[in-house]
Tab-separated table of C-alpha atoms in Angstrom:
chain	number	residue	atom	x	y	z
A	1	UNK	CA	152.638	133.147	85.915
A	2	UNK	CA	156.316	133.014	87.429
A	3	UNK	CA	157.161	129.777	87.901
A	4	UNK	CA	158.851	130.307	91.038
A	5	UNK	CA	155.411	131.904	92.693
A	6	UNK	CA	153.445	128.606	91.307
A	7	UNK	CA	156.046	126.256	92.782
A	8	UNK	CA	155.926	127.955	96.469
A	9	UNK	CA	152.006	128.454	96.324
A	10	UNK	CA	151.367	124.557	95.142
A	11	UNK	CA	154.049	123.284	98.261
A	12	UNK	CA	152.557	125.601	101.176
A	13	UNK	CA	149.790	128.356	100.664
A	14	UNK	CA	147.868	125.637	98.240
A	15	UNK	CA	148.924	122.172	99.556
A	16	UNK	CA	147.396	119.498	98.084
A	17	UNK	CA	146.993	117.696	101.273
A	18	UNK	CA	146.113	120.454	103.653
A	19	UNK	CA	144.369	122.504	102.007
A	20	UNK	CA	142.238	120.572	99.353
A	21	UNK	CA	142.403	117.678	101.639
A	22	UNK	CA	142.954	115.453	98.996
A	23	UNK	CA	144.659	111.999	99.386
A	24	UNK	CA	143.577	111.544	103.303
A	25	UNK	CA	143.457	107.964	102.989
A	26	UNK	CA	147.301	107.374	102.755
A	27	UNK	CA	147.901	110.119	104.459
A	28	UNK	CA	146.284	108.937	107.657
A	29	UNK	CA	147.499	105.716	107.291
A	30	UNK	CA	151.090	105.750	106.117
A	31	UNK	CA	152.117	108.149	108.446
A	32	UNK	CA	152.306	106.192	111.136
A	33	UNK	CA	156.155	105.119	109.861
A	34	UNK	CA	158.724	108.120	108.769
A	35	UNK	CA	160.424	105.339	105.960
A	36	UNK	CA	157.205	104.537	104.401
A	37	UNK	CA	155.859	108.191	104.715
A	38	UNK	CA	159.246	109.244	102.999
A	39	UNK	CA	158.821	106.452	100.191
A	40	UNK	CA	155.265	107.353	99.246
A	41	UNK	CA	155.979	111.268	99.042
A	42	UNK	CA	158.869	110.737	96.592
A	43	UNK	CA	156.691	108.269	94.476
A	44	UNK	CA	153.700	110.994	94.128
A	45	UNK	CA	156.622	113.248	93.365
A	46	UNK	CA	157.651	111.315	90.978
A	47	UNK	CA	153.956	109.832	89.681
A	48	UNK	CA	152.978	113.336	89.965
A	49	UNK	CA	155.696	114.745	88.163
A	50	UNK	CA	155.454	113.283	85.049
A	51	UNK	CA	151.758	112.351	84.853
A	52	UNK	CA	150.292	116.228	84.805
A	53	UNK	CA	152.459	117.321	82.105
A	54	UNK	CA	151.539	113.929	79.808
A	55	UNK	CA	148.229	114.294	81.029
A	56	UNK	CA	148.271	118.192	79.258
A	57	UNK	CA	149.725	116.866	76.177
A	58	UNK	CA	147.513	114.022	75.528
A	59	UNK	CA	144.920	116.268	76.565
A	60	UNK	CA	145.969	118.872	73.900
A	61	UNK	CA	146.956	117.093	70.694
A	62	UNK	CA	144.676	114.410	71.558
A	63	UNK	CA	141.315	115.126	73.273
A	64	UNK	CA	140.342	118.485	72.932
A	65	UNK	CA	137.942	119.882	69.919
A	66	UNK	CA	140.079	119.965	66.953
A	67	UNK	CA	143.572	118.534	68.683
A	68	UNK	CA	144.090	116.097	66.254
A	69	UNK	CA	144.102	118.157	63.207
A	70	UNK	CA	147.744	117.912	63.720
A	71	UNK	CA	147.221	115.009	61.846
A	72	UNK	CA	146.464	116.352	58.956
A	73	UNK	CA	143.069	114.287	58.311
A	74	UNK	CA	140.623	116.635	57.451
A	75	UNK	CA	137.362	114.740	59.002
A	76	UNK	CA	139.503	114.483	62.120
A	77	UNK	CA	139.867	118.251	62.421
A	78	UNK	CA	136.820	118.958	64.432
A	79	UNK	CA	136.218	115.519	66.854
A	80	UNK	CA	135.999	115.966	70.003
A	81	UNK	CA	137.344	113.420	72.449
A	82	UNK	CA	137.072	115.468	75.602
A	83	UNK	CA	134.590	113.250	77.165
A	84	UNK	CA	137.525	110.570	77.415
A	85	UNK	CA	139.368	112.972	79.837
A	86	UNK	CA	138.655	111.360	83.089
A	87	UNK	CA	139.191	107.872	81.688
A	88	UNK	CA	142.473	108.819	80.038
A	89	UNK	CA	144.002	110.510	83.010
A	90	UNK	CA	143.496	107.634	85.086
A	91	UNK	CA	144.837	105.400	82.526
A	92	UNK	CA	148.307	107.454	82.591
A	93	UNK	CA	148.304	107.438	85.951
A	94	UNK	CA	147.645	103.764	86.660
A	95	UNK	CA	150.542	102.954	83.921
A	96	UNK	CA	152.963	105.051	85.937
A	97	UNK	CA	152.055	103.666	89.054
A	98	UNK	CA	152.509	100.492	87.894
A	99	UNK	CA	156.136	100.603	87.003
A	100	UNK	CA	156.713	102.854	90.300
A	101	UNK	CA	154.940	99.528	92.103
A	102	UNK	CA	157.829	96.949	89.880
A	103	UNK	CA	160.452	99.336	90.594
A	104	UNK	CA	160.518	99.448	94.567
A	105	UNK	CA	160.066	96.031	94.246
A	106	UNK	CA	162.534	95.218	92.349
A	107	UNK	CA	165.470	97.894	94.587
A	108	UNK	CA	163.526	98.181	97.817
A	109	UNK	CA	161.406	95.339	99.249
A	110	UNK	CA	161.541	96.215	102.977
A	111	UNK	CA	160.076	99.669	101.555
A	112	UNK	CA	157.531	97.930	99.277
A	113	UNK	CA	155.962	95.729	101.903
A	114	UNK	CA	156.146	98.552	104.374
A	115	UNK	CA	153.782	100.304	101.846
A	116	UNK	CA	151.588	97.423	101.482
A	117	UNK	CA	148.370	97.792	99.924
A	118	UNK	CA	149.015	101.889	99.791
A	119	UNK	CA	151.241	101.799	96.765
A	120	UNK	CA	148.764	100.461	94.259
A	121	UNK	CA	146.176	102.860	95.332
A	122	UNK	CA	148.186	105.638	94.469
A	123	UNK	CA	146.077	104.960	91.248
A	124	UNK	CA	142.603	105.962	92.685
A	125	UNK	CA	144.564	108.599	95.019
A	126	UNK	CA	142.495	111.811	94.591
A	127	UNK	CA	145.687	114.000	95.422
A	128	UNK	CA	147.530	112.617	91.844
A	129	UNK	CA	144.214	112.641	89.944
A	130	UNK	CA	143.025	116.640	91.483
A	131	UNK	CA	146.534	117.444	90.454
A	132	UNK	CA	145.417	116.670	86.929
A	133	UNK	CA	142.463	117.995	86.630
A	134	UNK	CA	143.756	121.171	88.735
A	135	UNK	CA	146.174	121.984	85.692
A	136	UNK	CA	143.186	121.234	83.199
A	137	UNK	CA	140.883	123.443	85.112
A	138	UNK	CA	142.969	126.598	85.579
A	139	UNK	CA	144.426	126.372	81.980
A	140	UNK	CA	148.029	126.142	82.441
A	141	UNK	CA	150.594	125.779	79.947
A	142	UNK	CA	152.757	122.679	79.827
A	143	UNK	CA	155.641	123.794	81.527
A	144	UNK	CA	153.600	125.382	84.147
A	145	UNK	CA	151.615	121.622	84.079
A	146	UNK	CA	155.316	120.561	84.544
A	147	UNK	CA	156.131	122.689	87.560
A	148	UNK	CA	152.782	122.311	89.140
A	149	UNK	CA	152.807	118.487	89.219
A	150	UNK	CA	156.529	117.818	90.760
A	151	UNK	CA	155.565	121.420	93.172
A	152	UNK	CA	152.292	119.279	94.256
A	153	UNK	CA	154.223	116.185	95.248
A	154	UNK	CA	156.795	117.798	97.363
A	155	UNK	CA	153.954	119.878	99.275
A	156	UNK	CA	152.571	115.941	100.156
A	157	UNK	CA	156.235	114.377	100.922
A	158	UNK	CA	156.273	117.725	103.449
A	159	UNK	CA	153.116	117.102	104.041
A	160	UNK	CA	153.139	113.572	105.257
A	161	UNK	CA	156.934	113.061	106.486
A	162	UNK	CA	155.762	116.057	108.701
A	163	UNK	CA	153.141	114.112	109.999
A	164	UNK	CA	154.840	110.740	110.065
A	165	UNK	CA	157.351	112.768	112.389
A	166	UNK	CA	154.886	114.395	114.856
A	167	UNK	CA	153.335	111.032	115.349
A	168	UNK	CA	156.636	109.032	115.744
A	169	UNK	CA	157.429	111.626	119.010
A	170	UNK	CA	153.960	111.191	120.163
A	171	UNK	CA	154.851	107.393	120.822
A	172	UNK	CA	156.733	109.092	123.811
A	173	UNK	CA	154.087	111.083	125.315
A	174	UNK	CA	150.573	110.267	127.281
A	175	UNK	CA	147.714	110.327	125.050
A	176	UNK	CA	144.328	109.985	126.963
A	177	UNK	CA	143.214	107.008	125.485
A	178	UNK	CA	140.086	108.003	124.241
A	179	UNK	CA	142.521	109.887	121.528
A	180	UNK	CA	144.355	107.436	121.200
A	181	UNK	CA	145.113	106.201	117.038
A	182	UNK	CA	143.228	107.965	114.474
A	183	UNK	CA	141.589	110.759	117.300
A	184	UNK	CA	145.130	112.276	117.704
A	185	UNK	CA	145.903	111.625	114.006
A	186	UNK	CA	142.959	113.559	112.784
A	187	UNK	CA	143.307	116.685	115.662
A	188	UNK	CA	146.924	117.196	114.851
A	189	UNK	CA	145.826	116.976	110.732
A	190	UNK	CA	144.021	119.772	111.841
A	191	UNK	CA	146.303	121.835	113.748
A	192	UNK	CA	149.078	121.122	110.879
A	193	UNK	CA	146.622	122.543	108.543
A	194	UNK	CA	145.767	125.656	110.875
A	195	UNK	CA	149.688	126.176	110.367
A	196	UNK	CA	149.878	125.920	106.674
A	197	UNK	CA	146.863	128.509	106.406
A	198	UNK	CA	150.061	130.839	107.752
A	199	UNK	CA	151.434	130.697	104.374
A	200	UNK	CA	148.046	131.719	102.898
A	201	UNK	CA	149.310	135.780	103.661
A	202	UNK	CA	152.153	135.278	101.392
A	203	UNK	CA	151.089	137.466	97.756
A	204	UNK	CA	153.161	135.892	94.949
């Protein structure tokens, strides 16, 4: 697969965001504020990035039937760790997270408490994990895994910045109040998702 056509179908025609619908919670929630939609969307770029690529390595020279006969131990030739896959993915992932969490802190606190609780739950966020087992599922190679990961992080920084900036000009306009908060939020997810299923005509 060209790597160009995988990058441009995970960012628009296959967006993690709006059209698996994965990762909702933050979504909804952060984008109230541009800054903090902006700092999330480069940390799942960044979590995301680097954790489906490690993710395919440890998942081939590690778990798969017969991926550790690289060792060289013949009774290890034919184990079979693959029902650690789950576990071990969200083990990376929480490690990365982790030092993404100690590293805003340490050169951004106005953006780390403007994330709150949201940054730590990048570890349970279903967009980083279904990015994982999206690479797993449809076999790709590791630079492909490599590609797909960062392309999947930038289609939910466009994602939610997009968002974040649709609902910072609503704060001008007159929202019925019955729509008021998450009734607007979730209509407009909907309407920005009717406009990503443009891209779904594009043949790569």
């Amino acid at each position: 697969m060209d790597l160009l056509s995988l990058a441009i179908k995970s960012i628009f025609v296959e967006n993690i965001l709006l059209a698996y619908f994965l990762g909702m919670c933050s979504f909804l929630a952060i984008s109230k504020n541009v800054e903090a939609s902006e700092g999330i969307g480069k940390a799942v770029i960044f979590v995301n990035g680097i954790t489906v690529p490690l993710n395919w390595l440890i998942k081939k020279y590690l778990l798969d039937q017969g991926a550790l006969s690289w060792t060289g131990i013949d009774a290890l030739e034919t184990v079979d760790l693959s029902f650690l896959t789950f576990i071990c993915f969200i083990a990376i992932i929480a490690a990365l997270v982790q030092f993404v969490e100690m590293f805003i802190d340490k050169f951004s606190p106005s953006l780390y408490n403007s994330l709150g609780i949201f940054l730590p739950l990048i570890t349970v966020n279903c967009s980083i994990l279904g990015a994982s087992l999206f690479m797993d599922e449809r076999g790709y190679s590791f630079i492909e895994s490599a590609v797909f990961g960062a392309s999947s992080g930038i289609g939910f920084y466009l994602a939610i910045v997009c968002m974040a900036a649709i609902r910072f000009k609503l704060r001008y306009n007159n929202i019925p109040n019955g729509l008021k908060g998450l009734g607007i939020t979730m209509i407009l997810t909907g309407l920005l998702s009717m406009a990503y299923l443009s891209f779904s005509g594009i043949q790569l």
